[in-house]
PDB file of C-alpha atoms in Angstrom:
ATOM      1  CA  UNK O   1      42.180 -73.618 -17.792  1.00 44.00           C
ATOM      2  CA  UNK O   2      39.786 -71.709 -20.422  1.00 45.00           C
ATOM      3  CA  UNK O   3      37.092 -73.107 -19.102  1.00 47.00           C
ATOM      4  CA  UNK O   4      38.360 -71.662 -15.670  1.00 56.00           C
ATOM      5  CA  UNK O   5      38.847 -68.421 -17.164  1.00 54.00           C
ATOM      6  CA  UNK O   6      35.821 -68.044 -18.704  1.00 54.00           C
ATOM      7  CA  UNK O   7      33.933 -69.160 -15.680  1.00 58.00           C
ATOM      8  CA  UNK O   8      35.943 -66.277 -13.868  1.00 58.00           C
ATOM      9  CA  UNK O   9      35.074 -63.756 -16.065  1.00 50.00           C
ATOM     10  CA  UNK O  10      31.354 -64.708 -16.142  1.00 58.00           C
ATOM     11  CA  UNK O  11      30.955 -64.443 -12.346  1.00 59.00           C
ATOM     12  CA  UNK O  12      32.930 -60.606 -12.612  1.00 51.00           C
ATOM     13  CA  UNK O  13      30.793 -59.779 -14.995  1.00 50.00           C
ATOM     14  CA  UNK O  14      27.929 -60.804 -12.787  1.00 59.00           C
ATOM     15  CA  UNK O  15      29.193 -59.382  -9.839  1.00 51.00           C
ATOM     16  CA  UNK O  16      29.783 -55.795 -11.460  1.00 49.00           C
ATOM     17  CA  UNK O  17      25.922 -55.622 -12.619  1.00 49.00           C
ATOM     18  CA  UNK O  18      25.061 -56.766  -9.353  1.00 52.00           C
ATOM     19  CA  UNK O  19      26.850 -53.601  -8.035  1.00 49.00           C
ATOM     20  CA  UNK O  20      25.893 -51.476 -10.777  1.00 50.00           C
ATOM     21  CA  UNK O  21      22.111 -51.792 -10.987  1.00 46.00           C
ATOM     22  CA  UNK O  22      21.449 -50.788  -7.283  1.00 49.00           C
ATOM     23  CA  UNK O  23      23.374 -47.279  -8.172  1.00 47.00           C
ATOM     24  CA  UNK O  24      21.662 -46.952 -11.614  1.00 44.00           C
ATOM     25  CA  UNK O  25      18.176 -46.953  -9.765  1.00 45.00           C
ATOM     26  CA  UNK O  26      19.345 -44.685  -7.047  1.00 49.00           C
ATOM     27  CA  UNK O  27      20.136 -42.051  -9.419  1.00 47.00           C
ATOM     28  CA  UNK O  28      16.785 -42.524 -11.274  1.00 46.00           C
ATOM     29  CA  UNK O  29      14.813 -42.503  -8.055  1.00 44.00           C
ATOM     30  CA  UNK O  30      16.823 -39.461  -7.265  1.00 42.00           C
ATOM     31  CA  UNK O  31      15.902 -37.570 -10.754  1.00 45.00           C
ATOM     32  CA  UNK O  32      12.725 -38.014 -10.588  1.00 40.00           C
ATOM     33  CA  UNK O  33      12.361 -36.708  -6.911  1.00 38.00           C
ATOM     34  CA  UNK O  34      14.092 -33.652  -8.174  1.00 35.00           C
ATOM     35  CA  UNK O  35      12.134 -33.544 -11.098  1.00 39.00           C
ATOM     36  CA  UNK O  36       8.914 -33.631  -9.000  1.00 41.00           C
ATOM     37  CA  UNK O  37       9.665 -31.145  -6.358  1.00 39.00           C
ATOM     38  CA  UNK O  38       7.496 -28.143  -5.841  1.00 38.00           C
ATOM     39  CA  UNK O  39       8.808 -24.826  -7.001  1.00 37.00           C
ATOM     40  CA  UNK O  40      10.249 -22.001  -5.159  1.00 39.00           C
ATOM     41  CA  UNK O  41       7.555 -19.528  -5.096  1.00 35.00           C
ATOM     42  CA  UNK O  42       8.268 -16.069  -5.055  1.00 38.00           C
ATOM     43  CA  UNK O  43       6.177 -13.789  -2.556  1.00 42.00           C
ATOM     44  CA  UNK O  44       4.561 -10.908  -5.189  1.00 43.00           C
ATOM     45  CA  UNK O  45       4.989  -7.236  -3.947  1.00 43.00           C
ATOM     46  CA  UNK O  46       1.667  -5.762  -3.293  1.00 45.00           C
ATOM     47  CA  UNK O  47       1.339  -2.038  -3.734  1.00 44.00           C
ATOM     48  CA  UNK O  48       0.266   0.435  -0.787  1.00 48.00           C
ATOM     49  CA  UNK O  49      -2.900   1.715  -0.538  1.00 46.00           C
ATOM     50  CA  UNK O  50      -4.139   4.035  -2.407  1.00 46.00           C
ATOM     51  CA  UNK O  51      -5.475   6.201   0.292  1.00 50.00           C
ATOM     52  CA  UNK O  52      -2.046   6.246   2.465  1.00 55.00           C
ATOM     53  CA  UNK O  53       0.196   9.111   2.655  1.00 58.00           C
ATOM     54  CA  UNK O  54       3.218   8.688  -0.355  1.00 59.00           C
ATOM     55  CA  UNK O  55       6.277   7.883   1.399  1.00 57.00           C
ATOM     56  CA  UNK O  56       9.562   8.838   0.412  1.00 50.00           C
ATOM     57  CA  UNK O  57      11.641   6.250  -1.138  1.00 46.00           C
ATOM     58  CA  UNK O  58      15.715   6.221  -1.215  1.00 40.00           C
ATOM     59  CA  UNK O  59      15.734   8.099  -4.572  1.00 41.00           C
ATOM     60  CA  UNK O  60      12.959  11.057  -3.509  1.00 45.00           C
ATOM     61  CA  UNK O  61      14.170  11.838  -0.238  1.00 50.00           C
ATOM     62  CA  UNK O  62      14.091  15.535  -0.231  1.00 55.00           C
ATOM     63  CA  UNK O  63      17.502  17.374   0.213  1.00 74.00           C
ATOM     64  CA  UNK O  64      18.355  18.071   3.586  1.00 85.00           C
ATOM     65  CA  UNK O  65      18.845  21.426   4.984  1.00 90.00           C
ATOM     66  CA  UNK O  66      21.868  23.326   4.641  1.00 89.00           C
ATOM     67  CA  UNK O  67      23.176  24.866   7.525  1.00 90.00           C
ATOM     68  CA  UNK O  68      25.454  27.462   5.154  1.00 91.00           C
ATOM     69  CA  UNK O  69      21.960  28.821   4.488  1.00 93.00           C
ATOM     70  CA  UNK O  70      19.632  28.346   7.270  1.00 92.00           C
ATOM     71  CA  UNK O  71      16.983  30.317   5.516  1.00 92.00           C
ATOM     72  CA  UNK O  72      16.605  27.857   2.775  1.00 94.00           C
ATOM     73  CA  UNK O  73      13.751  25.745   3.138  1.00 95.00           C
ATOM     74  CA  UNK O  74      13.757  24.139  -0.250  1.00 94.00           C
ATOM     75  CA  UNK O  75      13.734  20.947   1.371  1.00 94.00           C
ATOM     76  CA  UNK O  76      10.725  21.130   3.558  1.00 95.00           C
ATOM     77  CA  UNK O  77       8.987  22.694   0.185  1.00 95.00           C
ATOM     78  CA  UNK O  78      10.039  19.800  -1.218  1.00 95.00           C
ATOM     79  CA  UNK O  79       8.803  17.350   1.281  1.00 95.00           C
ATOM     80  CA  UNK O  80       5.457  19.583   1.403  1.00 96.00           C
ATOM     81  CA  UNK O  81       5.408  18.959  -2.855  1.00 95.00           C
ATOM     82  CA  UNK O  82       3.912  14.754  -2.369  1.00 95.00           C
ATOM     83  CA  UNK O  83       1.646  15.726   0.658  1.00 95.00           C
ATOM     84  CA  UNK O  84      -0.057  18.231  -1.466  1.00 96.00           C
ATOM     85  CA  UNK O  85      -0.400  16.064  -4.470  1.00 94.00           C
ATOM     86  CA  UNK O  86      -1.845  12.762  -2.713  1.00 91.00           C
ATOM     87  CA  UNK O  87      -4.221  14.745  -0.504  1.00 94.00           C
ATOM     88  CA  UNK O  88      -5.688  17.461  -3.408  1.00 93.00           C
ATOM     89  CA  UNK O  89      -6.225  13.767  -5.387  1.00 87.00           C
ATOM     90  CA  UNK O  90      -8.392  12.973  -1.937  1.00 86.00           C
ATOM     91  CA  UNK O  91     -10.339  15.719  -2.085  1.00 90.00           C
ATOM     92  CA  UNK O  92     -11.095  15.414  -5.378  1.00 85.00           C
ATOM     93  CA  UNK O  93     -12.270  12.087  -5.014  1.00 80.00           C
ATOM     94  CA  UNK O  94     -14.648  13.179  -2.508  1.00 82.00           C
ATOM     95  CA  UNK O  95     -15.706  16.075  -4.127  1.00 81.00           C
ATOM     96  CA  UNK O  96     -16.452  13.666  -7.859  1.00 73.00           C
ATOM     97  CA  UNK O  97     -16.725   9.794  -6.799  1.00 66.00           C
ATOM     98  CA  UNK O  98     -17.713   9.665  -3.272  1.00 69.00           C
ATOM     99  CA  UNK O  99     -16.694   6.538  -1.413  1.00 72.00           C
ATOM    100  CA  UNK O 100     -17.731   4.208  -3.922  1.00 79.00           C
ATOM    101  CA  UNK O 101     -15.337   5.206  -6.405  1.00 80.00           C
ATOM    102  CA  UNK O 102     -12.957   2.464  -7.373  1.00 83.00           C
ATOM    103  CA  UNK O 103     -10.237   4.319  -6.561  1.00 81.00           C
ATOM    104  CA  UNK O 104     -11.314   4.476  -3.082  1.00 80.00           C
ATOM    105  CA  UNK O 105     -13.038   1.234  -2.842  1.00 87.00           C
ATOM    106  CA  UNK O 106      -9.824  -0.239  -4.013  1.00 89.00           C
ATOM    107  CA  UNK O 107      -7.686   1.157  -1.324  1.00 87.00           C
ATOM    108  CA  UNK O 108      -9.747  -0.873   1.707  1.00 90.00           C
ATOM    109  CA  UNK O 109      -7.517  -2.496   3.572  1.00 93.00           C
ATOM    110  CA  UNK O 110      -8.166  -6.355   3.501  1.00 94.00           C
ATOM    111  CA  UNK O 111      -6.326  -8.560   6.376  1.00 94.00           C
ATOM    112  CA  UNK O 112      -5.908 -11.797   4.912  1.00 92.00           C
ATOM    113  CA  UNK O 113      -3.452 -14.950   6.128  1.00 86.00           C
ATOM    114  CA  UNK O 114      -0.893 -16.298   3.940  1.00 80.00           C
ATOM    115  CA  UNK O 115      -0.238 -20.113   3.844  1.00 78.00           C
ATOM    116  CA  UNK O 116       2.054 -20.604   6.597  1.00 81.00           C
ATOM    117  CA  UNK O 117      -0.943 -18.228   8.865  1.00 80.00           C
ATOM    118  CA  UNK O 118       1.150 -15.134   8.660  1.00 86.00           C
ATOM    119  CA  UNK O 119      -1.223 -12.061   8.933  1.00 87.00           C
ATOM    120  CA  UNK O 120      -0.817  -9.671   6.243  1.00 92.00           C
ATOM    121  CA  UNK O 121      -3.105  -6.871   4.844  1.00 93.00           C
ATOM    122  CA  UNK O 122      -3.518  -6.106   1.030  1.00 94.00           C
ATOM    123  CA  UNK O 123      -5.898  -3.463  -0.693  1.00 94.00           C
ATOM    124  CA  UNK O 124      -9.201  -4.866  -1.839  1.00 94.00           C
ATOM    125  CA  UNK O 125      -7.996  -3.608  -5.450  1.00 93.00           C
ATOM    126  CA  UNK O 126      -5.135  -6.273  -5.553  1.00 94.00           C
ATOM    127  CA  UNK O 127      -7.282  -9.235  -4.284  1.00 95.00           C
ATOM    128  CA  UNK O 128     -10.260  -7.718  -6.585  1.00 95.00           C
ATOM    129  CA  UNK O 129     -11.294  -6.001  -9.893  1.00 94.00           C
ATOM    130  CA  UNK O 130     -13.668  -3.196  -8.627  1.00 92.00           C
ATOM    131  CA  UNK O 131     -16.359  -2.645 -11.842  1.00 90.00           C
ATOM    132  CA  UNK O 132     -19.095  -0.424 -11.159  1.00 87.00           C
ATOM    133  CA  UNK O 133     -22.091  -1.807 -13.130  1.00 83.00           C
ATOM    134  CA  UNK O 134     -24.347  -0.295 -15.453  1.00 73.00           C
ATOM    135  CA  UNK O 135     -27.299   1.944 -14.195  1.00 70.00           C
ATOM    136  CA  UNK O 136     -24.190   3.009 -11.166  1.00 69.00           C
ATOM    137  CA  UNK O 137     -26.448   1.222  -8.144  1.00 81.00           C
ATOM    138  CA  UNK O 138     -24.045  -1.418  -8.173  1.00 88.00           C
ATOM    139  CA  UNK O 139     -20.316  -2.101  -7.973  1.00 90.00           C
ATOM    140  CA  UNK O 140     -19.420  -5.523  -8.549  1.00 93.00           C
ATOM    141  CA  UNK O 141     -15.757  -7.066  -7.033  1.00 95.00           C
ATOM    142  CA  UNK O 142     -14.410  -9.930  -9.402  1.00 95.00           C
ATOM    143  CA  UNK O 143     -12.472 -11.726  -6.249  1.00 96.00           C
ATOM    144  CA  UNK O 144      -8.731 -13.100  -7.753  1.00 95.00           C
ATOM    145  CA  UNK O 145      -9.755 -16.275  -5.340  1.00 93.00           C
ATOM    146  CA  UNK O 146     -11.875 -17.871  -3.422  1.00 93.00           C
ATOM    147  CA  UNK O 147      -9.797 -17.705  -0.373  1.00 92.00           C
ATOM    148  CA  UNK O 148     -10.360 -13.813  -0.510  1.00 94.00           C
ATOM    149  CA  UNK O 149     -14.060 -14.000  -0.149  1.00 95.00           C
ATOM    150  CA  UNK O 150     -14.612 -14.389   3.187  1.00 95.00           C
ATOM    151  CA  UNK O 151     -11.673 -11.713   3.992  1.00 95.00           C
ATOM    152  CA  UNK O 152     -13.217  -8.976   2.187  1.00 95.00           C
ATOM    153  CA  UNK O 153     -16.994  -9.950   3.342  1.00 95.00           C
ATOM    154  CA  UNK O 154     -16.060  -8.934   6.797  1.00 94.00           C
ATOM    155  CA  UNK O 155     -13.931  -6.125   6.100  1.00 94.00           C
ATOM    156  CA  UNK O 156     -16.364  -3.954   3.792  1.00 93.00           C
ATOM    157  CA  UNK O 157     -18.964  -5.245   6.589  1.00 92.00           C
ATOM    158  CA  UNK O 158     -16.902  -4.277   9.512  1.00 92.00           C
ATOM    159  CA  UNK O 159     -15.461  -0.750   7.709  1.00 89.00           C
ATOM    160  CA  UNK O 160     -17.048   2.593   8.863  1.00 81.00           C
ATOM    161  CA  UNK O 161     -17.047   3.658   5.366  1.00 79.00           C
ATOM    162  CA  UNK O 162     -18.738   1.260   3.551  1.00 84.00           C
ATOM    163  CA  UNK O 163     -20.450  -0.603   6.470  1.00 81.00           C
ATOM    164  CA  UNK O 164     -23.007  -3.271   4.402  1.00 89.00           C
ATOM    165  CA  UNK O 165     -22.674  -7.042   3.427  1.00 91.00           C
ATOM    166  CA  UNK O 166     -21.657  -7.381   0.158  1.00 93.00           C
ATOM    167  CA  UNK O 167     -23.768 -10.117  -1.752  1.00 94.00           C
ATOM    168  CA  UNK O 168     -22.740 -12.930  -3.215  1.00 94.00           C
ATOM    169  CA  UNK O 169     -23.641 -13.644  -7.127  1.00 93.00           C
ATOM    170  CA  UNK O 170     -26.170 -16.134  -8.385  1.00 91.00           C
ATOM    171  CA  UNK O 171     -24.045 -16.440 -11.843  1.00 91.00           C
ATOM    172  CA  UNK O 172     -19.984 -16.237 -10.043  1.00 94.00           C
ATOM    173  CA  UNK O 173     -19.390 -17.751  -7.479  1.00 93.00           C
ATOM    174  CA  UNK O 174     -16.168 -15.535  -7.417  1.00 95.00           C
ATOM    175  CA  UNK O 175     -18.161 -12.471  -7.743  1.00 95.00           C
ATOM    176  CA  UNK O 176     -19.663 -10.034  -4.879  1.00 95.00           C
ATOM    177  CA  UNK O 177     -21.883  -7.152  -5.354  1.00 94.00           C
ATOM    178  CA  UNK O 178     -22.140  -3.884  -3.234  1.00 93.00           C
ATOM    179  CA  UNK O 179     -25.146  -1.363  -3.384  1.00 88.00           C
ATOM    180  CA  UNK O 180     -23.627   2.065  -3.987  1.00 83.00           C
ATOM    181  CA  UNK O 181     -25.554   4.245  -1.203  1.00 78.00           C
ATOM    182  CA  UNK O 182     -26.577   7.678  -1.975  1.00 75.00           C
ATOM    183  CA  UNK O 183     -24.011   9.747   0.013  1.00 75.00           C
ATOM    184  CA  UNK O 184     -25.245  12.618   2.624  1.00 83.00           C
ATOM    185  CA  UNK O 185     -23.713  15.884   2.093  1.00 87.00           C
ATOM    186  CA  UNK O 186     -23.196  15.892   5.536  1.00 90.00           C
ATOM    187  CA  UNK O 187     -21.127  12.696   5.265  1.00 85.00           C
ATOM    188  CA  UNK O 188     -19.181  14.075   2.171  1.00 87.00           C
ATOM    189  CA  UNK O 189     -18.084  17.602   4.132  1.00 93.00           C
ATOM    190  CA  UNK O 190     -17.136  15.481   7.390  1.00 91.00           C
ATOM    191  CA  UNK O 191     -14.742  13.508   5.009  1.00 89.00           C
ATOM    192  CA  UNK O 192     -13.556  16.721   3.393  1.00 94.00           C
ATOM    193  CA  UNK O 193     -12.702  17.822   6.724  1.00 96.00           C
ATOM    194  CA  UNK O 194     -10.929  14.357   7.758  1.00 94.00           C
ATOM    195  CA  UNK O 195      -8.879  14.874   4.762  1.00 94.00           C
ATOM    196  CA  UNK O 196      -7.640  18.201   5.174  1.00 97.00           C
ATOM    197  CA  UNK O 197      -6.553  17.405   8.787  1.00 97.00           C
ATOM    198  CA  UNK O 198      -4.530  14.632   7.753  1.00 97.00           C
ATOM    199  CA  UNK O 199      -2.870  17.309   5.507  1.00 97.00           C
ATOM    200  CA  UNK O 200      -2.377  19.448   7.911  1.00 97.00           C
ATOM    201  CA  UNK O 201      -0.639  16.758  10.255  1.00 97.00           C
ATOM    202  CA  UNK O 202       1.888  15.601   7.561  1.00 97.00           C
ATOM    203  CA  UNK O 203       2.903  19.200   7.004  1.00 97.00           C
ATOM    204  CA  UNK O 204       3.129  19.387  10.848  1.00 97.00           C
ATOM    205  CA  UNK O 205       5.000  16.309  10.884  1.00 97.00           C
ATOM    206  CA  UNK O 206       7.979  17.966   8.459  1.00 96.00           C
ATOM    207  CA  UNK O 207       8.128  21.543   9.703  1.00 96.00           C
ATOM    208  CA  UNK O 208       9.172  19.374  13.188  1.00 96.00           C
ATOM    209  CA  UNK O 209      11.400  17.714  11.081  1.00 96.00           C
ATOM    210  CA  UNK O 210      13.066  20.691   9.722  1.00 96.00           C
ATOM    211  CA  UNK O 211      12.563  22.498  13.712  1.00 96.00           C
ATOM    212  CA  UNK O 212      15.082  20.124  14.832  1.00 96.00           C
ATOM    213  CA  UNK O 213      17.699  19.982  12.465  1.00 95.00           C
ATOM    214  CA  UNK O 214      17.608  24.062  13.000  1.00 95.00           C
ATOM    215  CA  UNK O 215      17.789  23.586  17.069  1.00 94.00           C
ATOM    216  CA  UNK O 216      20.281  21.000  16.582  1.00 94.00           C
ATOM    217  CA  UNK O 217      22.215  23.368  14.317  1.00 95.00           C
ATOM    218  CA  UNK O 218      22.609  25.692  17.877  1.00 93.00           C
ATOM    219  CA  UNK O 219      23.442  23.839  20.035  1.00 93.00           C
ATOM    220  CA  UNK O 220      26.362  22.412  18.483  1.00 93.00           C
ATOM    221  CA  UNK O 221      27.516  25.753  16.891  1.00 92.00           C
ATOM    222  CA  UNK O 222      26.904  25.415  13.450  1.00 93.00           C
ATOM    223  CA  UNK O 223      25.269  28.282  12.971  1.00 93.00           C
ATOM    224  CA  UNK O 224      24.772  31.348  15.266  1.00 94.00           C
ATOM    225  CA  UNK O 225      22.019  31.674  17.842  1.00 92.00           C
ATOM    226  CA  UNK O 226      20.770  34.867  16.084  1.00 94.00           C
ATOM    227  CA  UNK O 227      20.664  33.357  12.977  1.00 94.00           C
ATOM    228  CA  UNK O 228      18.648  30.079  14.398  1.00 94.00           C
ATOM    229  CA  UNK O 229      16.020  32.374  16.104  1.00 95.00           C
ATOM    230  CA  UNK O 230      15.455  33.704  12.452  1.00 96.00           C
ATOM    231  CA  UNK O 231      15.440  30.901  10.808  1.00 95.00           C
ATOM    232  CA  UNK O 232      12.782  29.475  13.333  1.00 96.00           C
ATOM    233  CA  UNK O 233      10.646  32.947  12.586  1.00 96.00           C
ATOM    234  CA  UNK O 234      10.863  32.079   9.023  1.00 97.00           C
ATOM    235  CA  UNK O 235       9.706  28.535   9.026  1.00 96.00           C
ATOM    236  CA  UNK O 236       6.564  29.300  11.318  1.00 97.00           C
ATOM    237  CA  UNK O 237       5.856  31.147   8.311  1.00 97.00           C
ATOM    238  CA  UNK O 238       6.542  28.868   5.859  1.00 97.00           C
ATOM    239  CA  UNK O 239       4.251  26.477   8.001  1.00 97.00           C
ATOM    240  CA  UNK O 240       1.240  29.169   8.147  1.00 97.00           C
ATOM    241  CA  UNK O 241       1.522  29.904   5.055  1.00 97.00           C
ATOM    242  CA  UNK O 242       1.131  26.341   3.524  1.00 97.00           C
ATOM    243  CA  UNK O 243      -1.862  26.127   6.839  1.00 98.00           C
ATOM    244  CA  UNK O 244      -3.764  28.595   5.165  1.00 98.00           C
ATOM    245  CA  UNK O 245      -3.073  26.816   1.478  1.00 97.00           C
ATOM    246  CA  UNK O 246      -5.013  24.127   2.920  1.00 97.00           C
ATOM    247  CA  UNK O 247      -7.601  25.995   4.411  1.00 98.00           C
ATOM    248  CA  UNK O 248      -8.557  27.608   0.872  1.00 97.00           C
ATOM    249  CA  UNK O 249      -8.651  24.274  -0.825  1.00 97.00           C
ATOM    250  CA  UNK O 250     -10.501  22.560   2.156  1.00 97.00           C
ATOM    251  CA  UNK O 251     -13.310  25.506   1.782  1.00 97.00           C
ATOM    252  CA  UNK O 252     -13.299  25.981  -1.594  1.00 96.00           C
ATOM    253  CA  UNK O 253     -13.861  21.733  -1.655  1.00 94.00           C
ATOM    254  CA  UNK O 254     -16.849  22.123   1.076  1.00 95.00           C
ATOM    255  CA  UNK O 255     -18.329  25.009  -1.132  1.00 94.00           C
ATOM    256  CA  UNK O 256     -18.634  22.900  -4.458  1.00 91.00           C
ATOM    257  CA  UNK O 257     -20.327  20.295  -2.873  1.00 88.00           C
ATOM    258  CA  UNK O 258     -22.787  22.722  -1.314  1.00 87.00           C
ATOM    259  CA  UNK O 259     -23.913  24.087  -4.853  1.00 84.00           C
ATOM    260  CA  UNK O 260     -24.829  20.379  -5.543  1.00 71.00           C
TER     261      UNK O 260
END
């Protein structure tokens, strides 16, 4: 009878590793697939160009108008106040780095596809350091990768600024090289001019913004006809005066690069 029961409890103990073992490896198998899985990547933000209009985010949208006092316009000043800082920064760039300033090198847009073939569109400055070189004949772009390379070959070739092949480097492969062109003063004046319109049409853009809210205000009795005419008076105004604001700096831009 011992011999019995021992013989039993050898062939249980057999049978339990038997069931064991199979389970043990699954779970091993299954750590180390875990373990070797690829990472989540997360998509980096890239910044807007530095060339494009500032937009207003949730936390600098202007106040709106206030019907209680029609002949407020603080908020259209206020929407007015980033127009005229981005674009007075354009003319300046003009007027002391030309196109080949980093700043404005940088801002090219750059289509590029992502992995999945997406198309998406980054400024050369975040898929490139822009470093003019000594001597300032030369601007060399230190490309992130090499995936970028042939993306921002044709789109420096293919822009209407820059409009030249960059080159590639003997001594980086990573590296391209631009000739910095002397710039026309024609050239400069006719991007002086493109700049200043571009100013004017964003302060276009809100003075319809505000025209609206005012006719709006009308025709649903909010405030009195009268006092909507006036108001409408008063923001032409506002609009010619800030029109002639830009004519003054768009002139007085033009008229520095003429002493040259």
């Amino acid at each position: 009878m011992a011999l019995t029961t021992s013989s039993m409890l050898r062939r249980a103990l057999r049978l339990a590793t038997s069931i064991e073992a199979p389970l043990l490896l699954q779970r091993q198998t299954a750590r180390r697939f875990f373990h070797a899985s690829s990472p989540t990547l997360k998509k980096r933000k890239i910044a807007p160009a530095a060339n494009s209009p500032p937009t207003a985010t949730a936390s600098q949208t202007p106040s709106s108008p206030d019907p209680l006092d029609p002949l407020d316009f603080t908020s259209l000043l206020a929407a007015f106040a980033p127009q005229d800082t981005h674009f007075r920064a354009q003319l300046q760039t003009i007027l002391h780095g030309g196109r080949f300033n980093p700043s404005s090198l940088g801002a090219l847009p750059i289509p590029v596809k992502s992995a999945d073939g997406t198309p998406e569109t980054f400024p050369l400055g975040e898929l490139a350091q822009v470093v003019p070189r000594s001597g300032g004949r030369t601007i060399s772009l230190l490309v992130n990768e090499r995936a970028y390379i042939k993306p921002i070959m044709s789109a420096v070739q293919a822009s209407r600024e820059f409009n030249q092949q960059p080159q590639r480097s003997e001594d980086n492969d990573l590296e391209l090289l631009m000739r910095v062109e002397p710039e026309r003063k024609e050239e400069l004046v006719r991007r002086v001019k493109e700049a200043a319109q571009g100013w004017r049409d964003q302060v276009r853009q809100a003075r319809s913004r505000h025209d609206k809210v005012i006719k709006g205000w009308a025709r649903d009795g909010t405030v009195l006809k009268d006092a909507a005419k006036r108001a409408e008076r008063e923001l032409q105004r506002v609009q010619d005066g800030k029109m002639r604001e830009i004519d003054g700096e768009e002139a007085q831009t033009i008229k520095m690069l003429e002493r040259r």
